[in-house]
Coordinates of C-alpha atoms in Angstrom, one line a residue:
Chain A
M160 CA 144.0 128.1 142.7
S161 CA 146.8 130.6 143.0
I162 CA 147.0 134.0 141.4
V163 CA 149.6 133.1 138.8
P164 CA 147.5 131.0 136.4
I165 CA 144.7 133.5 136.6
V166 CA 147.0 136.4 135.5
G167 CA 148.4 134.1 132.8
L168 CA 144.9 133.4 131.5
A169 CA 144.1 137.1 131.6
L170 CA 147.2 137.9 129.6
V171 CA 146.4 135.2 127.0
A172 CA 142.8 136.5 126.8
V173 CA 144.0 140.1 126.3
V174 CA 146.4 139.2 123.5
L175 CA 143.7 137.0 121.7
L176 CA 141.2 139.8 122.2
A177 CA 143.5 142.3 120.6
V178 CA 143.7 140.1 117.6
V179 CA 140.0 139.3 117.3
R180 CA 138.3 142.6 118.4
G181 CA 140.0 144.6 115.6
Q182 CA 138.4 142.5 112.9
R183 CA 135.2 141.1 114.6
P184 CA 134.0 143.2 117.5
E185 CA 131.0 140.8 118.2
L186 CA 133.4 137.8 118.6
G187 CA 135.6 140.0 120.8
A188 CA 132.7 140.7 123.2
L189 CA 131.9 137.0 123.5
L190 CA 135.5 136.1 124.1
A191 CA 135.7 138.8 126.9
V192 CA 132.6 137.3 128.5
A193 CA 134.0 133.8 128.4
A194 CA 137.4 134.9 129.8
G195 CA 135.7 136.8 132.7
S196 CA 133.5 133.8 133.5
V197 CA 136.4 131.3 133.5
I198 CA 138.3 133.6 135.9
A199 CA 135.3 134.0 138.2
L200 CA 134.6 130.3 138.1
A201 CA 138.2 129.6 139.2
V202 CA 138.1 131.7 142.3
L203 CA 134.4 131.4 143.4
P204 CA 134.7 128.0 145.1
R205 CA 137.3 129.5 147.4
L206 CA 134.6 131.8 148.8
A207 CA 132.8 128.8 150.2
Q208 CA 135.2 128.6 153.1
V209 CA 134.7 132.2 154.0
I210 CA 130.9 131.8 153.8
Q211 CA 131.1 128.7 156.1
L212 CA 133.1 130.7 158.5
L213 CA 130.6 133.6 158.5
E214 CA 127.8 131.0 159.1
G215 CA 129.7 129.6 162.1
L216 CA 130.3 133.1 163.5
S217 CA 126.6 134.1 163.1
G218 CA 125.6 130.8 164.8
K219 CA 127.9 131.5 167.7
A220 CA 126.6 135.1 168.0
G221 CA 123.0 134.0 167.9
V222 CA 122.1 135.9 164.8
D223 CA 119.0 134.6 162.9
Q224 CA 120.2 132.6 159.9
A225 CA 117.7 134.3 157.7
Y226 CA 119.6 137.6 158.0
L227 CA 122.8 136.0 156.9
T228 CA 121.1 134.4 153.9
A229 CA 119.6 137.7 153.0
V230 CA 123.0 139.4 153.1
L231 CA 124.5 136.6 151.0
K232 CA 121.7 136.9 148.5
I233 CA 122.3 140.6 148.2
V234 CA 126.0 140.0 147.5
G235 CA 125.1 137.5 144.8
V236 CA 122.6 139.9 143.2
A237 CA 125.2 142.7 143.3
Y238 CA 127.8 140.5 141.7
V239 CA 125.6 139.2 138.9
A240 CA 124.2 142.7 138.1
E241 CA 127.7 144.1 138.0
F242 CA 128.8 141.3 135.7
G243 CA 126.0 142.0 133.3
A244 CA 126.4 145.7 133.4
Q245 CA 130.2 145.4 132.7
V246 CA 129.6 143.1 129.7
A247 CA 127.0 145.6 128.3
R248 CA 129.4 148.5 128.9
D249 CA 132.3 146.7 127.2
A250 CA 130.1 146.2 124.2
G251 CA 129.4 149.9 124.1
E252 CA 125.8 149.7 125.3
G253 CA 126.0 152.2 128.2
A254 CA 122.2 152.6 128.3
I255 CA 121.5 148.9 128.9
A256 CA 124.3 148.8 131.5
R257 CA 122.5 151.5 133.4
Q258 CA 119.3 149.7 133.3
V259 CA 120.9 146.4 134.5
E260 CA 122.5 148.3 137.4
L261 CA 119.1 149.9 138.3
A262 CA 117.4 146.5 138.2
G263 CA 120.1 145.2 140.5
K264 CA 119.6 148.1 142.9
V265 CA 115.9 147.6 143.0
L266 CA 116.2 143.9 143.7
I267 CA 118.8 144.6 146.5
L268 CA 116.4 147.1 148.0
V269 CA 113.6 144.5 148.0
L270 CA 115.9 141.9 149.6
A271 CA 117.0 144.5 152.3
V272 CA 113.5 145.4 153.4
P273 CA 113.2 142.6 156.1
I274 CA 116.6 143.6 157.6
V275 CA 115.7 147.3 157.8
L276 CA 112.3 146.3 159.4
A277 CA 114.1 144.2 162.0
V278 CA 116.5 147.0 162.9
L279 CA 113.6 149.5 163.2
D280 CA 111.7 146.9 165.3
L281 CA 114.7 146.6 167.6
V282 CA 115.2 150.4 168.0
L283 CA 111.4 150.9 168.8
R284 CA 111.6 148.1 171.4
L285 CA 114.7 149.7 173.0
L286 CA 112.9 153.1 173.1
R287 CA 109.8 151.7 174.6
E288 CA 111.7 149.8 177.3
G289 CA 113.6 153.0 178.2
F290 CA 117.1 151.5 177.9
Chain B
M167 CA 140.4 126.2 135.5
N168 CA 139.0 125.5 132.1
I169 CA 141.2 127.5 129.7
D170 CA 140.3 125.3 126.7
V171 CA 137.2 127.3 126.0
I172 CA 139.3 130.5 125.6
W173 CA 141.5 128.7 123.0
Q174 CA 138.4 127.3 121.2
I175 CA 136.7 130.7 121.0
A176 CA 139.8 132.5 119.9
G177 CA 140.5 129.8 117.3
I178 CA 137.0 130.0 115.9
G179 CA 137.3 133.7 115.8
I180 CA 140.6 133.7 113.9
L181 CA 139.3 131.0 111.6
V182 CA 136.1 133.0 110.8
I183 CA 138.2 136.1 110.1
V184 CA 140.5 134.2 107.7
I185 CA 137.6 132.4 105.9
H186 CA 135.6 135.7 105.7
G187 CA 138.6 137.4 104.0
V188 CA 139.1 134.5 101.5
V189 CA 135.5 134.2 100.6
K190 CA 135.1 138.0 100.3
T191 CA 138.1 138.2 98.0
A192 CA 136.5 135.5 95.9
G193 CA 133.6 137.9 95.4
R194 CA 130.9 135.9 97.4
D195 CA 129.9 138.6 99.8
E196 CA 126.6 136.9 100.9
L197 CA 128.5 133.7 101.7
A198 CA 131.1 135.6 103.8
W199 CA 128.3 137.2 105.8
L200 CA 126.7 133.8 106.4
I201 CA 130.1 132.3 107.6
T202 CA 130.4 135.2 110.1
L203 CA 126.9 134.5 111.4
A204 CA 127.7 130.8 111.8
G205 CA 130.9 131.6 113.7
V206 CA 129.1 134.0 116.0
A207 CA 126.4 131.3 116.7
V208 CA 128.9 128.6 117.5
V209 CA 130.9 130.9 119.8
L210 CA 127.7 132.1 121.5
W211 CA 126.9 128.4 122.2
F212 CA 130.2 128.0 124.0
V213 CA 129.9 131.2 125.9
I214 CA 126.3 130.4 127.0
R215 CA 127.6 127.2 128.5
V216 CA 130.4 128.9 130.4
V217 CA 128.1 131.7 131.7
N218 CA 125.5 129.1 132.8
D219 CA 128.2 127.3 134.8
L220 CA 129.2 130.6 136.4
F221 CA 125.6 131.5 137.3
Q222 CA 124.9 128.1 138.7
A223 CA 128.1 128.5 140.9
V224 CA 127.0 131.9 142.1
R225 CA 123.5 130.6 142.8
T226 CA 124.7 127.7 145.0
M227 CA 127.4 129.9 146.7
F228 CA 125.1 132.7 147.7
Q229 CA 122.0 130.5 148.3
M230 CA 119.9 132.5 145.8

């Protein structure tokens, strides 16, 4: 999937949105969600190669696979939370957007706890062994 | 890339706007409101399917 059809779709969606949103804001919001989802669906499969590459690199470096999975999960949570917050903000609901962002941050914090603990563990071990 | 859903949603939207205007001019305000509601429901059905596809893709991609 190259960039040209994606920009074309965005242009079509923007023009149609300009027609629909003026008369029916609720249908405009739904159309914006659909356009954003279609564009994201078009490029998301491309990311699979990059993730495979990262998995290969972490395997070569001897990093525990659980940490890479946690990082990927955090990226996914951040993306979905950003998507939801952006939709809410587009519809004029800034308060709900803030809450969605806060929920995303809390969930990311929970997912990051094992990684932080592992880093602290490593630092403590280094200090005890005296470099 | 599934651009059909964009056309479908925009078509339904424009159709709803036109029918709403015609029915409202005919003096049936409650019917016009009902048509708008039906249009929103149909479009919501389309959008939910697309968003479901997107979230499934994100879930498999980031191993959530």
